[in-house]
């Protein structure tokens, strides 16, 4: 819970002078603040989904959310939701977390279901209700069992200002801190202090140390981990199948760019489509660029917003020639880094064989999970993801006590 505080009390560290005496005495230790405070609860999967509760969604078993009514009356919806996204991304930029938005069906907060990955709403659900004076919001720590874990509620007596105390993005940054596993810190300055002292450009050193203790620092993707591919000369060579390739990457810092190279295959009609896609992965604002073998830019495009996709389509490319692809951030703000999926496809070639649904479909939600029965171990084969959005849920009953490895 965050409250608004307008002044600080500080304790001086100096000691009153005293006459020197030659006698045994106890020397008091210098006061030290304990660093970041962690709840002990974190997200099992650092790719965390987020949703906005529709107005009327019951919070804490009795308070209907009115977040949209209050904030849409004060700002364009895209404006205030940008401030919320900025607060989320501030934590992702300094850790191995990624956030992405999903739809919310308005189920009451705390509805029974999966603590993470429930198809009805985000892992973190954001709503609001009038909490009275002095309280700005509240955030729940992650949970291994309850869907309430990670939720955030803002006080909605009135819409928070943007850029001045109590700044909307700063309040959200604090509450998201609870939603990813923080308790209140005693360190000053810190986003996770118990009171709001000002506006926050981003997490402070204590906050960064805490989030990295929970999730680690932002890690380079598998290609950069082998050898940096931040230039044309260091581009990662990609192998095509049926004229195309799909891979997962990450822009790890605002200075990071990722280069890849492909050779146009025989039989292509000369068309080529490339996309850098952050949808359902992160709040990254991506840009895609394509160069010829001499480094001349052939095409570039940027996503229209954070968490979007950037796509270019070219024609007239020549079989046997090398082309370079670059994934980069489309902005230099917090959204200029994050996880992405790159897809490249030459036209005019036979399509890859279709992948059909497996025997357990449809099992795309917790409610339709395939029941594997009571067992101590099992091996299943022939399973598929037959579409780009397919997910598979399974349920089991443990036949013996102990740990579970999947």
mmCIF file of C-alpha atoms in Angstrom:
data_model
loop_
_atom_site.group_PDB
_atom_site.id
_atom_site.type_symbol
_atom_site.label_atom_id
_atom_site.label_comp_id
_atom_site.label_asym_id
_atom_site.label_seq_id
_atom_site.Cartn_x
_atom_site.Cartn_y
_atom_site.Cartn_z
ATOM 1 C CA UNK A 1 0.000 0.000 0.000
ATOM 2 C CA UNK A 2 1.294 3.434 -0.939
ATOM 3 C CA UNK A 3 0.486 6.680 0.817
ATOM 4 C CA UNK A 4 1.364 10.274 -0.004
ATOM 5 C CA UNK A 5 3.915 11.897 2.286
ATOM 6 C CA UNK A 6 4.859 15.545 1.990
ATOM 7 C CA UNK A 7 7.878 15.756 4.262
ATOM 8 C CA UNK A 8 10.728 13.577 5.494
ATOM 9 C CA UNK A 9 12.311 13.143 8.837
ATOM 10 C CA UNK A 10 16.008 12.423 8.782
ATOM 11 C CA UNK A 11 18.199 11.311 11.622
ATOM 12 C CA UNK A 12 21.656 12.845 11.756
ATOM 13 C CA UNK A 13 24.651 10.591 12.071
ATOM 14 C CA UNK A 14 26.914 12.954 14.041
ATOM 15 C CA UNK A 15 27.754 12.382 17.725
ATOM 16 C CA UNK A 16 28.036 15.114 20.360
ATOM 17 C CA UNK A 17 31.633 16.018 21.259
ATOM 18 C CA UNK A 18 32.864 14.700 24.591
ATOM 19 C CA UNK A 19 36.046 14.959 26.603
ATOM 20 C CA UNK A 20 38.611 12.281 25.921
ATOM 21 C CA UNK A 21 38.985 9.868 28.779
ATOM 22 C CA UNK A 22 41.283 6.926 29.064
ATOM 23 C CA UNK A 23 38.757 4.307 30.100
ATOM 24 C CA UNK A 24 37.067 1.268 28.513
ATOM 25 C CA UNK A 25 33.810 2.123 26.720
ATOM 26 C CA UNK A 26 31.386 0.596 24.211
ATOM 27 C CA UNK A 27 31.412 2.311 20.816
ATOM 28 C CA UNK A 28 27.933 2.443 19.228
ATOM 29 C CA UNK A 29 27.836 1.054 15.677
ATOM 30 C CA UNK A 30 26.965 3.370 12.808
ATOM 31 C CA UNK A 31 23.305 3.148 11.865
ATOM 32 C CA UNK A 32 22.833 1.141 8.687
ATOM 33 C CA UNK A 33 19.727 0.685 6.589
ATOM 34 C CA UNK A 34 18.729 -2.785 5.445
ATOM 35 C CA UNK A 35 18.597 -2.821 1.627
ATOM 36 C CA UNK A 36 15.602 -3.776 -0.506
ATOM 37 C CA UNK A 37 12.911 -5.865 1.185
ATOM 38 C CA UNK A 38 11.640 -8.915 -0.713
ATOM 39 C CA UNK A 39 8.435 -10.788 0.020
ATOM 40 C CA UNK A 40 9.849 -14.158 -0.978
ATOM 41 C CA UNK A 41 7.218 -14.538 -3.712
ATOM 42 C CA UNK A 42 8.075 -14.216 -7.407
ATOM 43 C CA UNK A 43 6.657 -15.137 -10.796
ATOM 44 C CA UNK A 44 7.702 -18.595 -11.978
ATOM 45 C CA UNK A 45 7.687 -17.386 -15.589
ATOM 46 C CA UNK A 46 9.313 -13.960 -16.079
ATOM 47 C CA UNK A 47 7.082 -13.332 -19.126
ATOM 48 C CA UNK A 48 4.183 -11.794 -17.195
ATOM 49 C CA UNK A 49 0.816 -10.893 -18.717
ATOM 50 C CA UNK A 50 -1.123 -7.805 -17.618
ATOM 51 C CA UNK A 51 -4.778 -6.835 -18.060
ATOM 52 C CA UNK A 52 -7.071 -3.961 -17.148
ATOM 53 C CA UNK A 53 -10.158 -5.014 -15.202
ATOM 54 C CA UNK A 54 -13.310 -3.801 -16.952
ATOM 55 C CA UNK A 55 -15.356 -1.367 -14.890
ATOM 56 C CA UNK A 56 -17.659 -3.241 -12.552
ATOM 57 C CA UNK A 57 -15.151 -6.021 -11.847
ATOM 58 C CA UNK A 58 -15.327 -6.779 -8.140
ATOM 59 C CA UNK A 59 -12.117 -6.067 -6.234
ATOM 60 C CA UNK A 60 -11.529 -7.535 -2.768
ATOM 61 C CA UNK A 61 -14.972 -9.208 -2.879
ATOM 62 C CA UNK A 62 -17.006 -6.034 -2.866
ATOM 63 C CA UNK A 63 -15.569 -2.947 -4.563
ATOM 64 C CA UNK A 64 -16.515 -2.551 -8.242
ATOM 65 C CA UNK A 65 -13.606 -1.218 -10.266
ATOM 66 C CA UNK A 66 -14.163 2.219 -11.816
ATOM 67 C CA UNK A 67 -10.702 2.763 -13.284
ATOM 68 C CA UNK A 68 -11.879 3.424 -16.853
ATOM 69 C CA UNK A 69 -14.644 5.816 -15.835
ATOM 70 C CA UNK A 70 -12.321 7.934 -13.703
ATOM 71 C CA UNK A 71 -9.309 8.030 -16.019
ATOM 72 C CA UNK A 72 -11.150 8.258 -19.339
ATOM 73 C CA UNK A 73 -12.858 11.347 -17.957
ATOM 74 C CA UNK A 74 -9.459 12.927 -17.273
ATOM 75 C CA UNK A 75 -7.276 11.768 -20.193
ATOM 76 C CA UNK A 76 -7.501 9.993 -23.535
ATOM 77 C CA UNK A 77 -7.380 6.268 -22.770
ATOM 78 C CA UNK A 78 -4.145 5.804 -24.705
ATOM 79 C CA UNK A 79 -2.487 8.520 -22.601
ATOM 80 C CA UNK A 80 -3.117 7.060 -19.162
ATOM 81 C CA UNK A 81 -2.515 3.497 -20.320
ATOM 82 C CA UNK A 82 0.846 4.639 -21.720
ATOM 83 C CA UNK A 83 1.776 5.825 -18.198
ATOM 84 C CA UNK A 84 0.853 2.410 -16.804
ATOM 85 C CA UNK A 85 2.863 0.643 -19.504
ATOM 86 C CA UNK A 86 5.825 2.944 -18.825
ATOM 87 C CA UNK A 87 5.789 1.926 -15.156
ATOM 88 C CA UNK A 88 5.782 -1.767 -16.062
ATOM 89 C CA UNK A 89 8.547 -1.391 -18.608
ATOM 90 C CA UNK A 90 10.739 0.523 -16.154
ATOM 91 C CA UNK A 91 11.101 -2.722 -14.178
ATOM 92 C CA UNK A 92 11.591 -4.855 -17.298
ATOM 93 C CA UNK A 93 14.449 -2.679 -18.552
ATOM 94 C CA UNK A 94 16.570 -3.472 -15.492
ATOM 95 C CA UNK A 95 15.697 -7.153 -15.095
ATOM 96 C CA UNK A 96 14.895 -10.341 -16.968
ATOM 97 C CA UNK A 97 11.157 -9.608 -16.794
ATOM 98 C CA UNK A 98 8.932 -8.979 -19.807
ATOM 99 C CA UNK A 99 5.339 -7.728 -19.642
ATOM 100 C CA UNK A 100 2.588 -7.841 -22.250
ATOM 101 C CA UNK A 101 -1.077 -6.877 -22.239
ATOM 102 C CA UNK A 102 -3.954 -9.323 -22.671
ATOM 103 C CA UNK A 103 -7.740 -9.083 -22.480
ATOM 104 C CA UNK A 104 -9.667 -9.356 -19.193
ATOM 105 C CA UNK A 105 -13.112 -10.988 -18.990
ATOM 106 C CA UNK A 106 -14.151 -9.171 -15.801
ATOM 107 C CA UNK A 107 -14.178 -12.190 -13.491
ATOM 108 C CA UNK A 108 -14.177 -11.087 -9.837
ATOM 109 C CA UNK A 109 -10.707 -10.641 -8.357
ATOM 110 C CA UNK A 110 -9.619 -13.859 -6.689
ATOM 111 C CA UNK A 111 -11.655 -16.118 -8.982
ATOM 112 C CA UNK A 112 -10.345 -19.677 -8.734
ATOM 113 C CA UNK A 113 -7.890 -20.508 -11.497
ATOM 114 C CA UNK A 114 -4.244 -20.569 -12.478
ATOM 115 C CA UNK A 115 -2.013 -18.196 -10.545
ATOM 116 C CA UNK A 116 -0.096 -17.551 -13.770
ATOM 117 C CA UNK A 117 -1.207 -18.167 -17.311
ATOM 118 C CA UNK A 118 -4.971 -18.083 -16.795
ATOM 119 C CA UNK A 119 -6.555 -17.456 -20.200
ATOM 120 C CA UNK A 120 -9.358 -15.249 -18.799
ATOM 121 C CA UNK A 121 -7.194 -12.360 -17.589
ATOM 122 C CA UNK A 122 -3.628 -11.243 -16.966
ATOM 123 C CA UNK A 123 -1.261 -12.535 -14.332
ATOM 124 C CA UNK A 124 -1.315 -8.939 -13.075
ATOM 125 C CA UNK A 125 -4.793 -7.379 -13.142
ATOM 126 C CA UNK A 126 -5.129 -3.608 -12.787
ATOM 127 C CA UNK A 127 -8.271 -1.972 -11.415
ATOM 128 C CA UNK A 128 -9.254 0.799 -9.039
ATOM 129 C CA UNK A 129 -11.776 1.998 -6.483
ATOM 130 C CA UNK A 130 -12.193 4.896 -4.082
ATOM 131 C CA UNK A 131 -10.013 4.091 -1.071
ATOM 132 C CA UNK A 132 -10.597 7.331 0.803
ATOM 133 C CA UNK A 133 -7.973 9.931 1.638
ATOM 134 C CA UNK A 134 -4.263 9.283 2.146
ATOM 135 C CA UNK A 135 -4.053 6.016 0.180
ATOM 136 C CA UNK A 136 -2.832 5.994 -3.412
ATOM 137 C CA UNK A 137 -3.038 2.296 -4.208
ATOM 138 C CA UNK A 138 -2.271 -1.231 -3.223
ATOM 139 C CA UNK A 139 -0.478 -4.157 -4.802
ATOM 140 C CA UNK A 140 -0.550 -7.864 -4.039
ATOM 141 C CA UNK A 141 2.627 -9.955 -4.112
ATOM 142 C CA UNK A 142 2.763 -12.869 -6.571
ATOM 143 C CA UNK A 143 1.171 -16.143 -5.459
ATOM 144 C CA UNK A 144 1.736 -19.752 -6.404
ATOM 145 C CA UNK A 145 -1.904 -20.647 -5.826
ATOM 146 C CA UNK A 146 -4.235 -17.627 -6.003
ATOM 147 C CA UNK A 147 -5.197 -15.481 -9.003
ATOM 148 C CA UNK A 148 -5.221 -12.410 -6.729
ATOM 149 C CA UNK A 149 -1.416 -12.559 -6.597
ATOM 150 C CA UNK A 150 0.177 -9.707 -8.535
ATOM 151 C CA UNK A 151 -2.967 -7.592 -8.812
ATOM 152 C CA UNK A 152 -2.862 -3.798 -8.486
ATOM 153 C CA UNK A 153 -5.633 -1.433 -7.399
ATOM 154 C CA UNK A 154 -5.356 2.337 -7.712
ATOM 155 C CA UNK A 155 -7.248 4.787 -5.555
ATOM 156 C CA UNK A 156 -9.836 6.477 -7.767
ATOM 157 C CA UNK A 157 -11.231 9.346 -5.712
ATOM 158 C CA UNK A 158 -9.778 11.334 -8.612
ATOM 159 C CA UNK A 159 -7.390 10.674 -11.476
ATOM 160 C CA UNK A 160 -3.720 11.105 -10.565
ATOM 161 C CA UNK A 161 -1.823 13.841 -12.410
ATOM 162 C CA UNK A 162 0.850 13.053 -14.958
ATOM 163 C CA UNK A 163 4.269 14.557 -14.259
ATOM 164 C CA UNK A 164 3.544 15.975 -10.799
ATOM 165 C CA UNK A 165 2.882 14.435 -7.373
ATOM 166 C CA UNK A 166 1.125 12.025 -7.086
ATOM 167 C CA UNK A 167 2.311 11.119 -10.579
ATOM 168 C CA UNK A 168 0.356 8.225 -12.121
ATOM 169 C CA UNK A 169 3.400 6.412 -13.520
ATOM 170 C CA UNK A 170 5.277 6.764 -10.210
ATOM 171 C CA UNK A 171 2.374 5.349 -8.187
ATOM 172 C CA UNK A 172 2.065 2.470 -10.661
ATOM 173 C CA UNK A 173 5.818 1.818 -10.561
ATOM 174 C CA UNK A 174 5.599 1.361 -6.791
ATOM 175 C CA UNK A 175 2.540 -0.897 -6.902
ATOM 176 C CA UNK A 176 4.035 -2.984 -9.716
ATOM 177 C CA UNK A 177 7.032 -3.424 -7.420
ATOM 178 C CA UNK A 178 4.728 -5.215 -4.979
ATOM 179 C CA UNK A 179 3.210 -7.168 -7.876
ATOM 180 C CA UNK A 180 6.623 -8.601 -8.811
ATOM 181 C CA UNK A 181 7.676 -9.454 -5.245
ATOM 182 C CA UNK A 182 8.842 -6.410 -3.280
ATOM 183 C CA UNK A 183 7.867 -5.318 0.196
ATOM 184 C CA UNK A 184 8.585 -1.768 1.385
ATOM 185 C CA UNK A 185 12.201 -0.666 1.570
ATOM 186 C CA UNK A 186 13.731 1.583 4.226
ATOM 187 C CA UNK A 187 16.328 2.883 1.797
ATOM 188 C CA UNK A 188 16.146 6.461 0.564
ATOM 189 C CA UNK A 189 15.813 7.029 -2.329
ATOM 190 C CA UNK A 190 13.873 4.047 -3.626
ATOM 191 C CA UNK A 191 10.696 3.517 -5.596
ATOM 192 C CA UNK A 192 9.791 0.917 -2.989
ATOM 193 C CA UNK A 193 9.867 3.309 -0.018
ATOM 194 C CA UNK A 194 6.600 3.222 1.888
ATOM 195 C CA UNK A 195 5.601 6.747 0.864
ATOM 196 C CA UNK A 196 5.582 8.653 -2.388
ATOM 197 C CA UNK A 197 8.186 11.436 -2.144
ATOM 198 C CA UNK A 198 8.266 12.676 -5.726
ATOM 199 C CA UNK A 199 8.134 11.560 -9.359
ATOM 200 C CA UNK A 200 10.286 8.607 -10.417
ATOM 201 C CA UNK A 201 12.113 8.421 -13.737
ATOM 202 C CA UNK A 202 12.777 4.759 -13.023
ATOM 203 C CA UNK A 203 13.965 2.334 -10.344
ATOM 204 C CA UNK A 204 16.802 3.536 -8.093
ATOM 205 C CA UNK A 205 19.933 1.514 -7.279
ATOM 206 C CA UNK A 206 18.268 -0.229 -4.330
ATOM 207 C CA UNK A 207 15.261 -1.161 -6.476
ATOM 208 C CA UNK A 208 17.491 -2.445 -9.274
ATOM 209 C CA UNK A 209 19.474 -4.606 -6.849
ATOM 210 C CA UNK A 210 16.236 -6.023 -5.469
ATOM 211 C CA UNK A 211 14.572 -6.882 -8.774
ATOM 212 C CA UNK A 212 17.799 -8.456 -10.039
ATOM 213 C CA UNK A 213 18.038 -10.522 -6.855
ATOM 214 C CA UNK A 214 14.618 -11.927 -7.757
ATOM 215 C CA UNK A 215 14.814 -12.259 -11.553
ATOM 216 C CA UNK A 216 18.383 -11.562 -12.591
ATOM 217 C CA UNK A 217 19.721 -8.805 -14.813
ATOM 218 C CA UNK A 218 18.425 -8.553 -18.355
ATOM 219 C CA UNK A 219 20.246 -11.275 -20.288
ATOM 220 C CA UNK A 220 21.417 -11.188 -23.905
ATOM 221 C CA UNK A 221 19.566 -13.503 -26.263
ATOM 222 C CA UNK A 222 21.018 -16.812 -27.434
ATOM 223 C CA UNK A 223 22.722 -15.212 -30.454
ATOM 224 C CA UNK A 224 24.382 -12.352 -28.586
ATOM 225 C CA UNK A 225 25.399 -14.821 -25.855
ATOM 226 C CA UNK A 226 27.493 -16.743 -28.393
ATOM 227 C CA UNK A 227 28.966 -13.673 -30.102
ATOM 228 C CA UNK A 228 27.739 -10.109 -30.352
ATOM 229 C CA UNK A 229 25.791 -9.483 -33.564
ATOM 230 C CA UNK A 230 25.589 -5.708 -33.177
ATOM 231 C CA UNK A 231 27.014 -4.875 -36.603
ATOM 232 C CA UNK A 232 26.700 -5.907 -40.242
ATOM 233 C CA UNK A 233 30.120 -7.547 -40.076
ATOM 234 C CA UNK A 234 29.092 -9.614 -37.047
ATOM 235 C CA UNK A 235 25.647 -10.591 -38.350
ATOM 236 C CA UNK A 236 24.346 -14.006 -37.332
ATOM 237 C CA UNK A 237 23.961 -16.308 -40.355
ATOM 238 C CA UNK A 238 20.497 -17.879 -40.488
ATOM 239 C CA UNK A 239 19.534 -21.170 -42.121
ATOM 240 C CA UNK A 240 16.242 -21.124 -43.996
ATOM 241 C CA UNK A 241 13.658 -23.896 -44.176
ATOM 242 C CA UNK A 242 11.070 -23.654 -46.974
ATOM 243 C CA UNK A 243 12.454 -20.177 -47.602
ATOM 244 C CA UNK A 244 11.788 -18.869 -44.119
ATOM 245 C CA UNK A 245 12.948 -18.688 -40.535
ATOM 246 C CA UNK A 246 11.492 -17.710 -37.155
ATOM 247 C CA UNK A 247 13.597 -16.971 -34.074
ATOM 248 C CA UNK A 248 13.384 -15.397 -30.621
ATOM 249 C CA UNK A 249 15.628 -12.463 -29.746
ATOM 250 C CA UNK A 250 16.049 -9.666 -27.234
ATOM 251 C CA UNK A 251 17.159 -6.052 -27.424
ATOM 252 C CA UNK A 252 18.915 -6.005 -24.075
ATOM 253 C CA UNK A 253 19.978 -2.362 -23.809
ATOM 254 C CA UNK A 254 19.021 0.861 -25.549
ATOM 255 C CA UNK A 255 22.319 0.629 -27.452
ATOM 256 C CA UNK A 256 21.729 -2.960 -28.578
ATOM 257 C CA UNK A 257 20.863 -3.869 -32.176
ATOM 258 C CA UNK A 258 20.707 -7.370 -33.667
ATOM 259 C CA UNK A 259 21.899 -8.147 -37.200
ATOM 260 C CA UNK A 260 21.166 -11.351 -39.103
ATOM 261 C CA UNK A 261 22.012 -12.422 -42.650
ATOM 262 C CA UNK A 262 20.257 -14.713 -45.095
ATOM 263 C CA UNK A 263 20.938 -15.922 -48.617
ATOM 264 C CA UNK A 264 17.959 -15.692 -50.972
ATOM 265 C CA UNK A 265 17.124 -19.288 -51.963
ATOM 266 C CA UNK A 266 16.831 -20.665 -55.467
ATOM 267 C CA UNK A 267 13.276 -20.631 -56.718
ATOM 268 C CA UNK A 268 12.196 -17.498 -54.887
ATOM 269 C CA UNK A 269 9.974 -15.075 -56.776
ATOM 270 C CA UNK A 270 12.021 -12.213 -55.305
ATOM 271 C CA UNK A 271 9.532 -11.154 -52.643
ATOM 272 C CA UNK A 272 10.628 -11.082 -49.033
ATOM 273 C CA UNK A 273 8.668 -10.270 -45.851
ATOM 274 C CA UNK A 274 10.374 -9.613 -42.521
ATOM 275 C CA UNK A 275 8.770 -8.761 -39.193
ATOM 276 C CA UNK A 276 10.007 -8.008 -35.692
ATOM 277 C CA UNK A 277 7.116 -8.770 -33.378
ATOM 278 C CA UNK A 278 6.755 -7.980 -29.657
ATOM 279 C CA UNK A 279 3.081 -8.968 -29.375
ATOM 280 C CA UNK A 280 2.394 -11.341 -26.475
ATOM 281 C CA UNK A 281 6.080 -11.146 -25.568
ATOM 282 C CA UNK A 282 6.984 -7.707 -24.244
ATOM 283 C CA UNK A 283 6.283 -3.972 -24.350
ATOM 284 C CA UNK A 284 9.190 -3.452 -26.749
ATOM 285 C CA UNK A 285 8.596 -0.921 -29.544
ATOM 286 C CA UNK A 286 10.357 -2.622 -32.479
ATOM 287 C CA UNK A 287 11.910 -1.508 -35.738
ATOM 288 C CA UNK A 288 12.933 -3.783 -38.623
ATOM 289 C CA UNK A 289 15.395 -2.918 -41.404
ATOM 290 C CA UNK A 290 16.681 -4.817 -44.454
ATOM 291 C CA UNK A 291 20.001 -4.111 -46.204
ATOM 292 C CA UNK A 292 21.649 -5.499 -49.328
ATOM 293 C CA UNK A 293 25.093 -7.116 -49.347
ATOM 294 C CA UNK A 294 26.832 -3.722 -49.574
ATOM 295 C CA UNK A 295 24.985 -2.383 -46.533
ATOM 296 C CA UNK A 296 22.557 -0.187 -48.478
ATOM 297 C CA UNK A 297 19.240 0.189 -46.709
ATOM 298 C CA UNK A 298 16.423 -1.343 -48.790
ATOM 299 C CA UNK A 299 13.480 -0.928 -46.401
ATOM 300 C CA UNK A 300 12.677 -0.108 -42.803
ATOM 301 C CA UNK A 301 9.522 0.101 -40.672
ATOM 302 C CA UNK A 302 8.598 0.736 -37.053
ATOM 303 C CA UNK A 303 5.712 -0.510 -34.969
ATOM 304 C CA UNK A 304 2.917 1.952 -34.319
ATOM 305 C CA UNK A 305 3.238 1.528 -30.542
ATOM 306 C CA UNK A 306 4.900 -0.384 -27.729
ATOM 307 C CA UNK A 307 4.189 -4.102 -27.732
ATOM 308 C CA UNK A 308 3.517 -4.040 -31.482
ATOM 309 C CA UNK A 309 4.932 -5.453 -34.701
ATOM 310 C CA UNK A 310 7.088 -3.892 -37.440
ATOM 311 C CA UNK A 311 6.889 -5.445 -40.909
ATOM 312 C CA UNK A 312 8.474 -4.766 -44.307
ATOM 313 C CA UNK A 313 7.779 -6.472 -47.635
ATOM 314 C CA UNK A 314 10.252 -6.190 -50.501
ATOM 315 C CA UNK A 315 10.285 -7.338 -54.116
ATOM 316 C CA UNK A 316 12.982 -7.796 -56.734
ATOM 317 C CA UNK A 317 15.428 -9.656 -54.512
ATOM 318 C CA UNK A 318 17.837 -12.000 -56.331
ATOM 319 C CA UNK A 319 18.426 -15.670 -55.542
ATOM 320 C CA UNK A 320 21.934 -16.401 -54.286
ATOM 321 C CA UNK A 321 22.543 -12.909 -52.915
ATOM 322 C CA UNK A 322 23.047 -12.094 -49.244
ATOM 323 C CA UNK A 323 20.686 -9.779 -47.384
ATOM 324 C CA UNK A 324 20.982 -8.396 -43.878
ATOM 325 C CA UNK A 325 18.160 -7.988 -41.371
ATOM 326 C CA UNK A 326 18.339 -5.672 -38.374
ATOM 327 C CA UNK A 327 16.113 -5.687 -35.286
ATOM 328 C CA UNK A 328 16.312 -2.551 -33.145
ATOM 329 C CA UNK A 329 14.273 -0.293 -30.906
ATOM 330 C CA UNK A 330 12.031 2.261 -32.585
ATOM 331 C CA UNK A 331 12.391 4.665 -29.651
ATOM 332 C CA UNK A 332 14.997 5.707 -27.097
ATOM 333 C CA UNK A 333 12.593 5.698 -24.142
ATOM 334 C CA UNK A 334 11.847 2.741 -21.848
ATOM 335 C CA UNK A 335 10.152 0.894 -24.711
ATOM 336 C CA UNK A 336 13.356 0.766 -26.772
ATOM 337 C CA UNK A 337 14.317 -2.664 -25.426
ATOM 338 C CA UNK A 338 12.664 -6.020 -24.808
ATOM 339 C CA UNK A 339 11.931 -9.486 -26.190
ATOM 340 C CA UNK A 340 10.820 -10.046 -29.784
ATOM 341 C CA UNK A 341 10.156 -12.692 -32.415
ATOM 342 C CA UNK A 342 11.745 -12.266 -35.858
ATOM 343 C CA UNK A 343 10.091 -13.917 -38.862
ATOM 344 C CA UNK A 344 11.538 -13.803 -42.386
ATOM 345 C CA UNK A 345 9.982 -15.468 -45.442
ATOM 346 C CA UNK A 346 10.905 -15.474 -49.145
ATOM 347 C CA UNK A 347 8.003 -15.855 -51.542
ATOM 348 C CA UNK A 348 7.385 -18.288 -54.394
ATOM 349 C CA UNK A 349 8.552 -21.401 -52.518
ATOM 350 C CA UNK A 350 6.628 -24.484 -51.393
ATOM 351 C CA UNK A 351 4.933 -23.979 -48.030
ATOM 352 C CA UNK A 352 6.043 -25.950 -45.002
ATOM 353 C CA UNK A 353 3.854 -28.975 -44.273
ATOM 354 C CA UNK A 354 0.836 -28.103 -42.158
ATOM 355 C CA UNK A 355 0.970 -29.157 -38.508
ATOM 356 C CA UNK A 356 -2.274 -30.642 -37.301
ATOM 357 C CA UNK A 357 -3.784 -30.635 -33.816
ATOM 358 C CA UNK A 358 -2.655 -33.410 -31.495
ATOM 359 C CA UNK A 359 -4.933 -36.011 -29.899
ATOM 360 C CA UNK A 360 -5.509 -33.916 -26.754
ATOM 361 C CA UNK A 361 -6.993 -30.882 -28.517
ATOM 362 C CA UNK A 362 -8.905 -28.810 -27.662
ATOM 363 C CA UNK A 363 -7.016 -28.159 -24.412
ATOM 364 C CA UNK A 364 -6.193 -24.473 -24.767
ATOM 365 C CA UNK A 365 -7.539 -23.337 -21.386
ATOM 366 C CA UNK A 366 -7.418 -24.496 -17.802
ATOM 367 C CA UNK A 367 -11.100 -25.432 -18.086
ATOM 368 C CA UNK A 368 -10.421 -27.726 -21.056
ATOM 369 C CA UNK A 369 -7.151 -29.189 -19.729
ATOM 370 C CA UNK A 370 -6.457 -32.743 -20.880
ATOM 371 C CA UNK A 371 -6.769 -35.066 -17.881
ATOM 372 C CA UNK A 372 -3.823 -37.460 -17.777
ATOM 373 C CA UNK A 373 -5.242 -39.215 -14.726
ATOM 374 C CA UNK A 374 -3.594 -40.422 -11.527
ATOM 375 C CA UNK A 375 0.037 -41.214 -12.111
ATOM 376 C CA UNK A 376 3.551 -41.188 -10.747
ATOM 377 C CA UNK A 377 5.180 -40.643 -14.150
ATOM 378 C CA UNK A 378 4.219 -40.360 -17.796
ATOM 379 C CA UNK A 379 5.696 -39.682 -21.211
ATOM 380 C CA UNK A 380 3.556 -38.262 -23.993
ATOM 381 C CA UNK A 381 4.678 -38.055 -27.618
ATOM 382 C CA UNK A 382 3.216 -36.701 -30.823
ATOM 383 C CA UNK A 383 2.186 -33.416 -29.213
ATOM 384 C CA UNK A 384 2.041 -30.284 -31.344
ATOM 385 C CA UNK A 385 1.526 -26.553 -31.367
ATOM 386 C CA UNK A 386 -0.578 -26.425 -34.517
ATOM 387 C CA UNK A 387 -1.124 -22.651 -34.662
ATOM 388 C CA UNK A 388 0.907 -19.616 -33.621
ATOM 389 C CA UNK A 389 -1.473 -19.038 -30.685
ATOM 390 C CA UNK A 390 -1.894 -22.651 -29.552
ATOM 391 C CA UNK A 391 -1.257 -23.477 -25.889
ATOM 392 C CA UNK A 392 -1.804 -26.864 -24.252
ATOM 393 C CA UNK A 393 -3.027 -27.478 -20.693
ATOM 394 C CA UNK A 394 -2.865 -30.809 -18.854
ATOM 395 C CA UNK A 395 -4.043 -31.940 -15.419
ATOM 396 C CA UNK A 396 -2.756 -34.829 -13.322
ATOM 397 C CA UNK A 397 -3.457 -36.361 -9.928
ATOM 398 C CA UNK A 398 -0.276 -37.284 -8.053
ATOM 399 C CA UNK A 399 -0.131 -40.997 -7.197
ATOM 400 C CA UNK A 400 2.684 -40.481 -4.693
ATOM 401 C CA UNK A 401 4.009 -37.695 -2.497
ATOM 402 C CA UNK A 402 7.113 -35.791 -3.506
ATOM 403 C CA UNK A 403 8.432 -33.235 -5.957
ATOM 404 C CA UNK A 404 7.314 -32.877 -9.572
ATOM 405 C CA UNK A 405 9.618 -32.556 -12.568
ATOM 406 C CA UNK A 406 8.191 -31.702 -15.975
#
